[in-house]
XYZ file of N, CA, C and O in Angstrom:
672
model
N 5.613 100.780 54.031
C 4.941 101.865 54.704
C 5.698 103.151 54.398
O 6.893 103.210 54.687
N 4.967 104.374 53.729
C 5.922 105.441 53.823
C 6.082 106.039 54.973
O 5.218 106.185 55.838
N 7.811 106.594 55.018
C 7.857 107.614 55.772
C 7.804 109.065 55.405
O 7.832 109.645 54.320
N 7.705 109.535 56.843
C 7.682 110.743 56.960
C 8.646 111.062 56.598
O 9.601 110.297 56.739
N 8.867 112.706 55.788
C 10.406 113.547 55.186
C 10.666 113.887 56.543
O 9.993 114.209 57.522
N 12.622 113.596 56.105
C 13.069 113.707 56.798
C 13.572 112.791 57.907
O 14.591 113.067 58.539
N 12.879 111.748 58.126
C 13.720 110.748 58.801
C 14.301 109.825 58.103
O 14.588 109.807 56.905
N 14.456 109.070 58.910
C 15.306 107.706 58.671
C 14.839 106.293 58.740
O 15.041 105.301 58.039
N 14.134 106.535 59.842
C 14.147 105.067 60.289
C 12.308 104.519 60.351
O 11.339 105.182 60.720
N 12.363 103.052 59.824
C 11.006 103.305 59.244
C 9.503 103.511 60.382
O 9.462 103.146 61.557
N 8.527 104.104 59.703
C 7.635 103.958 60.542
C 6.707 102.587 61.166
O 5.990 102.058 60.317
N 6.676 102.128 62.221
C 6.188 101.045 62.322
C 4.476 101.357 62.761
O 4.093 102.518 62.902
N 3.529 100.168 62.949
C 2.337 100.715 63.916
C 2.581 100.887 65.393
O 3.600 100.538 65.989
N 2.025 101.192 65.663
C 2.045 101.531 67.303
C 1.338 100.395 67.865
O 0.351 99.900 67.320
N 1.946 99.894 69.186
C 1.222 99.186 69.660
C 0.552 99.498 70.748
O 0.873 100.404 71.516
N -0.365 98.799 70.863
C -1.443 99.951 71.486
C -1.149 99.238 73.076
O -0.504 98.207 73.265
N -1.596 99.815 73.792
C -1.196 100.646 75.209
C -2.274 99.746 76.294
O -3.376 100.263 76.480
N -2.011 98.590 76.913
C -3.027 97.868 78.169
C -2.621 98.573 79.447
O -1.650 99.293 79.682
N -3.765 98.118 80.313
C -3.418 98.354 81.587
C -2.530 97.530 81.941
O -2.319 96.383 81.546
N -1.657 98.580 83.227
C -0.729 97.793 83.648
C -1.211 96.331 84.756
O -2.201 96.112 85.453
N -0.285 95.765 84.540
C -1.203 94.177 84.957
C 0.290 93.295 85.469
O 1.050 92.737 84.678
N 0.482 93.343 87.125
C 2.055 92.442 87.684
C 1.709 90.831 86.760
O 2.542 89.959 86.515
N 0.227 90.826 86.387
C 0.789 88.997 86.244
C 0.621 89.119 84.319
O 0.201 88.232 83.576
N 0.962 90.093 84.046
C 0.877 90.144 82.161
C 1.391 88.934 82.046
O 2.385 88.670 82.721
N 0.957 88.176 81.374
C 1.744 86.752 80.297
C 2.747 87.536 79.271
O 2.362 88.464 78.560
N 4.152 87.014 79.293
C 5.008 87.183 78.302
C 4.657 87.429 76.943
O 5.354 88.157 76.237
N 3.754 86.943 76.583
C 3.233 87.280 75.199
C 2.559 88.734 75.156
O 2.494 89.278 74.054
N 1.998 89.470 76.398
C 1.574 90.964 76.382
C 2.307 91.793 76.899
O 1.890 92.917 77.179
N 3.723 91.352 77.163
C 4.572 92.835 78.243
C 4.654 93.594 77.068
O 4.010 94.563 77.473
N 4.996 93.922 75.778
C 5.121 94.421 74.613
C 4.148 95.854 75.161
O 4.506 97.029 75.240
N 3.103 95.361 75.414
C 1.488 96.310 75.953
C 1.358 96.885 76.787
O 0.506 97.745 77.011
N 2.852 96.218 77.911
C 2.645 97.022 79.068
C 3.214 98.253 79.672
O 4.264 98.461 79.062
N 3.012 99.294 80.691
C 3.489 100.481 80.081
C 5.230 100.636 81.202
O 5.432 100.363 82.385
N 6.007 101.094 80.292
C 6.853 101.350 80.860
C 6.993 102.158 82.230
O 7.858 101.912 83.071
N 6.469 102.696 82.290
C 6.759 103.755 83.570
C 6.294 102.857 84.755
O 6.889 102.781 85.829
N 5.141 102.176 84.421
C 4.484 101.370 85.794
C 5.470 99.987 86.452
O 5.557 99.443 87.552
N 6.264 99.761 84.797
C 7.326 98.613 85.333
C 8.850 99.230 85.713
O 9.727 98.427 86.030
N 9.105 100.469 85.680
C 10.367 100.581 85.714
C 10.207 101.469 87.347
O 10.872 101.390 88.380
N 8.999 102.301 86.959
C 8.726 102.102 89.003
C 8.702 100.886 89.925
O 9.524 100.846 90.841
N 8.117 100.221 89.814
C 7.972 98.919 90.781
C 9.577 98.597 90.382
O 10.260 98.936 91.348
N 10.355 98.103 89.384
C 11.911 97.775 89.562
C 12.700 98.755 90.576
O 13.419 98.418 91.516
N 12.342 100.193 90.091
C 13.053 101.149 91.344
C 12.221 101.173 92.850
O 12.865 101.597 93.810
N 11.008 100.791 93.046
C 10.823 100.814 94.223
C 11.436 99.884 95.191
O 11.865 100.148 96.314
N 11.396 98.331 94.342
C 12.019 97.043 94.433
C 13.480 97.354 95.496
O 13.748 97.272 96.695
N 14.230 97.778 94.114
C 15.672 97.653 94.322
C 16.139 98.563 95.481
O 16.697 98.117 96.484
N 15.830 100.074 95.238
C 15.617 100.883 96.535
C 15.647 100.479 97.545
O 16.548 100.619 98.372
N 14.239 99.663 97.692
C 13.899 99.017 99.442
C 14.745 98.539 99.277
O 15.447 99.047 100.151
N 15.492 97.700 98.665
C 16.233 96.453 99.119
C 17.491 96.864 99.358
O 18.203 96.314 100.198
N 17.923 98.011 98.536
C 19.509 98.307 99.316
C 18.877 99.133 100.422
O 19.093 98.436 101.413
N 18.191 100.264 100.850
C 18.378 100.808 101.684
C 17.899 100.144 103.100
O 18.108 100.754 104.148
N 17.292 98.957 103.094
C 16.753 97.969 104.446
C 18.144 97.545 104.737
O 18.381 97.466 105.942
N 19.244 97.215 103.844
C 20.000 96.276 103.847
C 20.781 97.458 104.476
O 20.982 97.346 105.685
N 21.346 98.781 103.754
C 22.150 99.963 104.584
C 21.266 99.732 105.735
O 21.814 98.852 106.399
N 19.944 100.162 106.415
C 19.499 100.841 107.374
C 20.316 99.779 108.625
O 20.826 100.247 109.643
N 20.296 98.205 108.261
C 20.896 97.606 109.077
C 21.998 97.595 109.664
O 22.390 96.857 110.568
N 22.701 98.752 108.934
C 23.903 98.906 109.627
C 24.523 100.224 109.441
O 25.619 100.658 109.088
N 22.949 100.869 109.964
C 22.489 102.527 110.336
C 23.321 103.486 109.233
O 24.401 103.996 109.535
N 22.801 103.636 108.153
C 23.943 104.151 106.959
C 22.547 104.162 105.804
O 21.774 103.235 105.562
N 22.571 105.706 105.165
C 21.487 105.455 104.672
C 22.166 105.870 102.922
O 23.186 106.526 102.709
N 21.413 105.371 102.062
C 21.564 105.534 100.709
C 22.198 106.898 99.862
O 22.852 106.866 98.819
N 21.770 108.150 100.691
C 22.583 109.329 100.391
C 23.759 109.292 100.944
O 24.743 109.859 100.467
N 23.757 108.609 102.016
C 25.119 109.349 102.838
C 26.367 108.454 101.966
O 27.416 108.963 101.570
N 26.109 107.524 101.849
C 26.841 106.304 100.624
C 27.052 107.352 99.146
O 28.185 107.719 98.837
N 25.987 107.706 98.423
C 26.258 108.512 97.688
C 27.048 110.216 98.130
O 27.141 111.101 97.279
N 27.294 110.305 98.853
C 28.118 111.545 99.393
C 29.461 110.809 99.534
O 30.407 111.346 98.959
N 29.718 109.586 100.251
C 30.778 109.569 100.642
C 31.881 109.157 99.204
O 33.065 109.472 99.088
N 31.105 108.439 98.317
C 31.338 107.812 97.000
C 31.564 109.497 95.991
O 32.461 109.478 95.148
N 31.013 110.382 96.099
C 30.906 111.885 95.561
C 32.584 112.325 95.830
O 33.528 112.595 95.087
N 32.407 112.246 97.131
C 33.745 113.096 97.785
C 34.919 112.835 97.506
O 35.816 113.655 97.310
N 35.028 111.080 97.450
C 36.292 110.003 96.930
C 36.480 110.401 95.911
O 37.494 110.902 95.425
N 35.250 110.156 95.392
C 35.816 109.798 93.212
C 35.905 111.480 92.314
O 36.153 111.672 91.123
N 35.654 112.321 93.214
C 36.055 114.174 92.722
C 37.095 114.189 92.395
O 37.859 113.681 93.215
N 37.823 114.788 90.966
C 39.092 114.917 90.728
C 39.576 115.996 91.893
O 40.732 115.847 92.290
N 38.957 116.845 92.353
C 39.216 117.728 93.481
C 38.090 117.885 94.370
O 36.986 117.779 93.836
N 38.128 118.127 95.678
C 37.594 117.617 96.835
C 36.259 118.777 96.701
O 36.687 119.914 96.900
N 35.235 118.754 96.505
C 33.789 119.711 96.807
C 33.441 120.246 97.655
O 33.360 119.727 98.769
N 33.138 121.398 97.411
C 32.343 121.935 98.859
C 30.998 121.421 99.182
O 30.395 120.802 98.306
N 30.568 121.568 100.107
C 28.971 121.335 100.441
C 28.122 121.466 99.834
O 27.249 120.609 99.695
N 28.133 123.003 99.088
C 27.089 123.255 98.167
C 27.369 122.322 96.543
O 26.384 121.830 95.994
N 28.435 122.204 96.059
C 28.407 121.379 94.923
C 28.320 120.226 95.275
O 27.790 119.521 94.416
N 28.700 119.557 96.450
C 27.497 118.237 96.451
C 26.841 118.124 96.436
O 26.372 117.279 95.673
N 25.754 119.168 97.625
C 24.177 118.734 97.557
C 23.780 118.988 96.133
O 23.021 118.219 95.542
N 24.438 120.376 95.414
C 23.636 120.532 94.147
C 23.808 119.421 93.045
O 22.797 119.391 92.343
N 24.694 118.555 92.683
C 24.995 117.675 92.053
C 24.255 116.407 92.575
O 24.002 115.470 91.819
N 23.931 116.409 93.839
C 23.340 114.639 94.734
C 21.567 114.942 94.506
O 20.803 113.984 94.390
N 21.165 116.087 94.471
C 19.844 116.266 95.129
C 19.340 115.806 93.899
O 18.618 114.921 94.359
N 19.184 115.741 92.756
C 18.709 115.473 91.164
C 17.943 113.748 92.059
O 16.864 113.753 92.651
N 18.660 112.748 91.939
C 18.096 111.429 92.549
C 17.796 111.164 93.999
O 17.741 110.008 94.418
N 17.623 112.087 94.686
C 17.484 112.346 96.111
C 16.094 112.009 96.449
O 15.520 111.414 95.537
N 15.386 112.223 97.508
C 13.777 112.339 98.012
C 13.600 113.368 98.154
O 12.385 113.457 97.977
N 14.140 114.787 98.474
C 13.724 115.925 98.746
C 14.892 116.888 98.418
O 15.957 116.385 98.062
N 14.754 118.483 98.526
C 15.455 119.053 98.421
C 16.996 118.971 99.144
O 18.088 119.053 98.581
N 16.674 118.763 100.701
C 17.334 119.023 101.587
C 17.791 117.369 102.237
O 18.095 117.285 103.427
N 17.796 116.495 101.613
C 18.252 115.220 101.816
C 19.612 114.879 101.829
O 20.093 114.002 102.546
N 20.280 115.636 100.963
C 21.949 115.428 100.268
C 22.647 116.508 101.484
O 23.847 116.321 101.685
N 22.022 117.535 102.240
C 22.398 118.424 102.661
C 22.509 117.418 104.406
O 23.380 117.289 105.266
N 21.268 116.966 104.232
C 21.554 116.143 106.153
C 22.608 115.308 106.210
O 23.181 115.078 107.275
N 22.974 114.757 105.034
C 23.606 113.164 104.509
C 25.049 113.838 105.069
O 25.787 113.507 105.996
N 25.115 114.920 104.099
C 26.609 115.822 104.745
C 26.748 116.125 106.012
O 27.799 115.682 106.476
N 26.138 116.672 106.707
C 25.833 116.720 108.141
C 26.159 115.698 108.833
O 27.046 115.750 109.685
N 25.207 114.194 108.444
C 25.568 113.217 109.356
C 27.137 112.497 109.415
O 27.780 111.991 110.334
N 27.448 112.747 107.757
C 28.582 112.189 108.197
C 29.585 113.055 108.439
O 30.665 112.468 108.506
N 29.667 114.428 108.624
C 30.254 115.310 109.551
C 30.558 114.710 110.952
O 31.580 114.152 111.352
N 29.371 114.983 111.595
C 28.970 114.404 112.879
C 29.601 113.493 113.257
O 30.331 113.374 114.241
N 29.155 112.371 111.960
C 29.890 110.524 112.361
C 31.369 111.074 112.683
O 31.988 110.725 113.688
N 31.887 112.005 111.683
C 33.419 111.334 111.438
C 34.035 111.242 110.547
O 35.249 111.400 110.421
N 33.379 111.013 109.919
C 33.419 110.212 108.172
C 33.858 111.416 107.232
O 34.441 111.087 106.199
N 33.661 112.705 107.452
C 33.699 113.886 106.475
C 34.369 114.696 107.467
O 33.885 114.596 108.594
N 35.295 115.422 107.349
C 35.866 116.621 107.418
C 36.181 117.733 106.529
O 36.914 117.466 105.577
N 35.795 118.841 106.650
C 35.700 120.253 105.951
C 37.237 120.596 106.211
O 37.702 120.694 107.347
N 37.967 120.765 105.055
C 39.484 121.192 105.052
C 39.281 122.494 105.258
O 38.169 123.009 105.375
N 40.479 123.143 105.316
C 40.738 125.261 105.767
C 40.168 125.513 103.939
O 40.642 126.552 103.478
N 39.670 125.075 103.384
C 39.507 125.914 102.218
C 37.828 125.891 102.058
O 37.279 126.342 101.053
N 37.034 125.256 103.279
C 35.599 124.808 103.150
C 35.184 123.709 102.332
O 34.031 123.707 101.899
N 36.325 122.358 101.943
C 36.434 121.495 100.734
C 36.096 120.315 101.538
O 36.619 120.182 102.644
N 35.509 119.699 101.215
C 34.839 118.055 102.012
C 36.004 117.116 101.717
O 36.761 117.255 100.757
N 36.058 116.414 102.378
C 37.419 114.984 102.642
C 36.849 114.303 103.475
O 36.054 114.628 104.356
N 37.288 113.278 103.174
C 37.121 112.036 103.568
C 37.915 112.015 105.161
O 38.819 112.818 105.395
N 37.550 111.209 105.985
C 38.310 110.777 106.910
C 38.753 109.384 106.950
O 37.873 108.636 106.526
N 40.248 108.543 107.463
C 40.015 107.140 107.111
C 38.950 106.219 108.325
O 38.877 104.999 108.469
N 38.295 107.191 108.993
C 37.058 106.167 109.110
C 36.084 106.471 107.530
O 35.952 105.428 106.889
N 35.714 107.171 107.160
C 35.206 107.295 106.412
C 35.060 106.987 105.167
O 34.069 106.895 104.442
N 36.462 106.801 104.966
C 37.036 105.697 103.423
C 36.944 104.172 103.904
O 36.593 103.313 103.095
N 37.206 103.898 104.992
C 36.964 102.558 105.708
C 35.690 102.145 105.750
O 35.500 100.930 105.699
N 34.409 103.156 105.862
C 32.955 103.062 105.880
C 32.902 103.107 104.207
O 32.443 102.124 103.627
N 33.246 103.942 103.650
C 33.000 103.404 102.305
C 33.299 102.424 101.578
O 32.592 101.905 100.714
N 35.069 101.942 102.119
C 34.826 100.412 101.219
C 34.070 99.130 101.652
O 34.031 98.084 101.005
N 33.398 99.403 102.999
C 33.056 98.418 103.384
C 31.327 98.465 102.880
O 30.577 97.496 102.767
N 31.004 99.956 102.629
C 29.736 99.575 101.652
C 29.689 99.181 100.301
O 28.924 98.324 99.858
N 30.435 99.754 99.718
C 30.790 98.782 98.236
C 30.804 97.947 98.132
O 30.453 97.418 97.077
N 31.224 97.286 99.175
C 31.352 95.593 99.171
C 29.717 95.458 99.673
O 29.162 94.566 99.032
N 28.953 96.021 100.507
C 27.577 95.742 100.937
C 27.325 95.855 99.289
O 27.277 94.820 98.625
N 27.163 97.203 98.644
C 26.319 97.385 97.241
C 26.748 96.403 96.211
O 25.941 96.229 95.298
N 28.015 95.626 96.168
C 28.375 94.853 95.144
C 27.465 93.614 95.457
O 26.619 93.163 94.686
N 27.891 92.930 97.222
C 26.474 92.077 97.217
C 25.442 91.960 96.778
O 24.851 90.982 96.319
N 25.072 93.391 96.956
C 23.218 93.618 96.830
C 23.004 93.540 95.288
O 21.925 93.282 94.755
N 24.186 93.801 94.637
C 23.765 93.978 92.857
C 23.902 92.852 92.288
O 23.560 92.613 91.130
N 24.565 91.846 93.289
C 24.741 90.346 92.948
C 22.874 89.515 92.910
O 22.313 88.676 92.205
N 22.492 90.381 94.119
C 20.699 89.925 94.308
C 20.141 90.120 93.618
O 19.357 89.216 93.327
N 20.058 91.496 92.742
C 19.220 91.885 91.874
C 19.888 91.736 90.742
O 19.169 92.164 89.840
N 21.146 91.253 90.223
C 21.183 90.899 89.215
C 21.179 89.102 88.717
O 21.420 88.840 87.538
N 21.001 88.404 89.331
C 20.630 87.191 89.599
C 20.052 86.952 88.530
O 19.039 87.567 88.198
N 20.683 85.865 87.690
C 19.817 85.527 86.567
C 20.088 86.444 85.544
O 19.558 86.089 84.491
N 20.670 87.415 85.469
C 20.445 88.738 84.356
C 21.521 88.679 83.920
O 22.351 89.092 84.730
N 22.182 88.151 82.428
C 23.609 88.553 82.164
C 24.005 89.748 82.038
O 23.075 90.552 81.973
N 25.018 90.177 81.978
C 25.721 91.793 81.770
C 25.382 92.507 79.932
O 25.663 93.575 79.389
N 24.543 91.045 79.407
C 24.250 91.545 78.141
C 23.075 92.302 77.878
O 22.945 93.296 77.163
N 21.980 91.494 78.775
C 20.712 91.601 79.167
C 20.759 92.924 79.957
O 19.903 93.736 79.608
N 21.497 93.265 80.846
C 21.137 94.503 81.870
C 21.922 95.626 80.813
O 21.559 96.784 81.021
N 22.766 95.489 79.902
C 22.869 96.405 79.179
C 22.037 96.512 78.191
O 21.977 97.710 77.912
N 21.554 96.079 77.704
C 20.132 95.570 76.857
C 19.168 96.825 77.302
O 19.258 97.964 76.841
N 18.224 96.379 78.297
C 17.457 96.794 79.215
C 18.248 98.385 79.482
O 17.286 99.115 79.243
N 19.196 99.161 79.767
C 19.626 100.111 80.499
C 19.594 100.809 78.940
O 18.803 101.750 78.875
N 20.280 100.521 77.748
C 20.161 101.547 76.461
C 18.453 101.423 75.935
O 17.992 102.295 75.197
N 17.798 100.519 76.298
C 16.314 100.959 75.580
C 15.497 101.787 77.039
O 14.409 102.277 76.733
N 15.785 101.921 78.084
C 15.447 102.859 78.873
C 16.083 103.902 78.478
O 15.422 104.938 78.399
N 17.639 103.950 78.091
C 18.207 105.534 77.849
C 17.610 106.265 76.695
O 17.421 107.479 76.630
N 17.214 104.951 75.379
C 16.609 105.163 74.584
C 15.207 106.017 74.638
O 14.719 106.765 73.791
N 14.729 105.634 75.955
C 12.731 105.920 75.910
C 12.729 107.247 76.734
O 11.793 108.043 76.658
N 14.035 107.483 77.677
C 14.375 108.552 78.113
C 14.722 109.572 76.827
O 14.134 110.641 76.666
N 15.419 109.239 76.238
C 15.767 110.883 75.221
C 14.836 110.730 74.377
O 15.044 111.650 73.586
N 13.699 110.021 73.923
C 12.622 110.147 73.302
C 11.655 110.613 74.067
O 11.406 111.534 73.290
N 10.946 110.764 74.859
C 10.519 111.546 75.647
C 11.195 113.219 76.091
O 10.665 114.324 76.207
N 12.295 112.826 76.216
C 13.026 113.976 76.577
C 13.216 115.240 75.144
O 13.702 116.371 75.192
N 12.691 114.576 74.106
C 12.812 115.211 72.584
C 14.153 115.408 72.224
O 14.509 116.486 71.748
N 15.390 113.936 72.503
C 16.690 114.256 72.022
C 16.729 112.788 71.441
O 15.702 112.123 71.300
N 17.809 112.397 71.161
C 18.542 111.410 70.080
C 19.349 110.835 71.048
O 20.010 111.394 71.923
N 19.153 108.989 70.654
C 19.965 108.446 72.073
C 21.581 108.494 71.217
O 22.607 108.174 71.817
C-alpha cells in the first residue's frame, strides 16, 4: 500500500466504526468505539472508589488534595492546588471545597506564609486511604497483569495524542 510523503509508518485500512454494544463478542471489540468503553471503565471505577471513600465520609478530591500537599517538593497555596486539581475534578469549584473541608476536619493547616500542610491527623487520614486505594486497585485490577494495564494505558496515551494532533 503506498504511503503518504512524509511519514513513516505504513498506511493500513480503517476499520470501520459499529455501534457501541456492552455484549460485543471478542471477535468485534476491534469495531467498538473507544470513548463509549473507556467511559463506562471510568464511570465503573469512579463509583467504586468513591462509594467505598463515601463510607468512611472522605470524598475522592479531598484524597487528591491531601496526596497534592504531601508529595509537593514545597508546600502550595490554595490557589495552586485548586488550579492544578480542578483539570480531573466535576466542577470548577470542587478542589476549592475539598480544601475547605479538610481545613475544617483538621487535616490541612495554612502555615504564616498562606502555604497548605498537612496536619498528623491528616497524614494519618492519608495513609490510611492509600491503603483503602491500594485495596480498591487490587478490585479493579483483578485478573489484569501489570503488562496488560500497561498495554491498555500507552494505546489510550497513544489515541489521546492522536486526537490531541501530537506524537505519543
Amino acid at each position: 500500500m503506498d504511503q503518504p510523503t512524509g511519514t513513516s509508518a505504513p498506511v493500513t485500512a480503517a476499520t470501520d466504526q459499529a455501534p457501541a454494544h456492552p455484549a460485543a463478542a471478542d471477535d468485534m471489540l476491534a469495531t467498538q468505539p473507544v470513548g463509549y468503553w473507556s467511559g463506562l471503565a471510568h464511570t465503573a471505577v469512579t463509583r467504586h472508589l468513591r462509594d467505598a471513600m463515601a463510607r468512611i465520609d472522605v470524598t475522592q478530591p479531598q484524597y487528591w488534595v491531601l496526596n497534592h500537599v504531601t508529595y509537593r517538593p514545597e508546600a502550595p497555596s490554595r490557589e495552586e492546588t485548586v488550579a492544578e486539581l480542578t483539570p480531573p475534578a466535576d466542577g470548577p469549584h470542587e478542589i476549592s471545597r475539598a480544601v475547605d473541608q479538610l481545613v475544617h476536619r483538621g487535616w490541612l493547616r495554612f502555615d504564616d506564609e498562606r502555604r497548605l500542610r498537612p496536619t498528623e491527623a491528616g497524614e494519618a487520614a492519608r495513609v490510611r486511604l492509600r491503603e483503602l486505594a491500594t485495596e480498591l486497585r487490587a478490585v479493579v485490577h483483578e485478573g489484569v497483569s501489570d503488562e496488560e494495564y500497561v498495554a491498555a494505558l500507552k494505546v489510550l496515551r497513544r489515541m489521546i495524542a492522536n486526537v490531541e494532533g501530537h506524537t505519543a
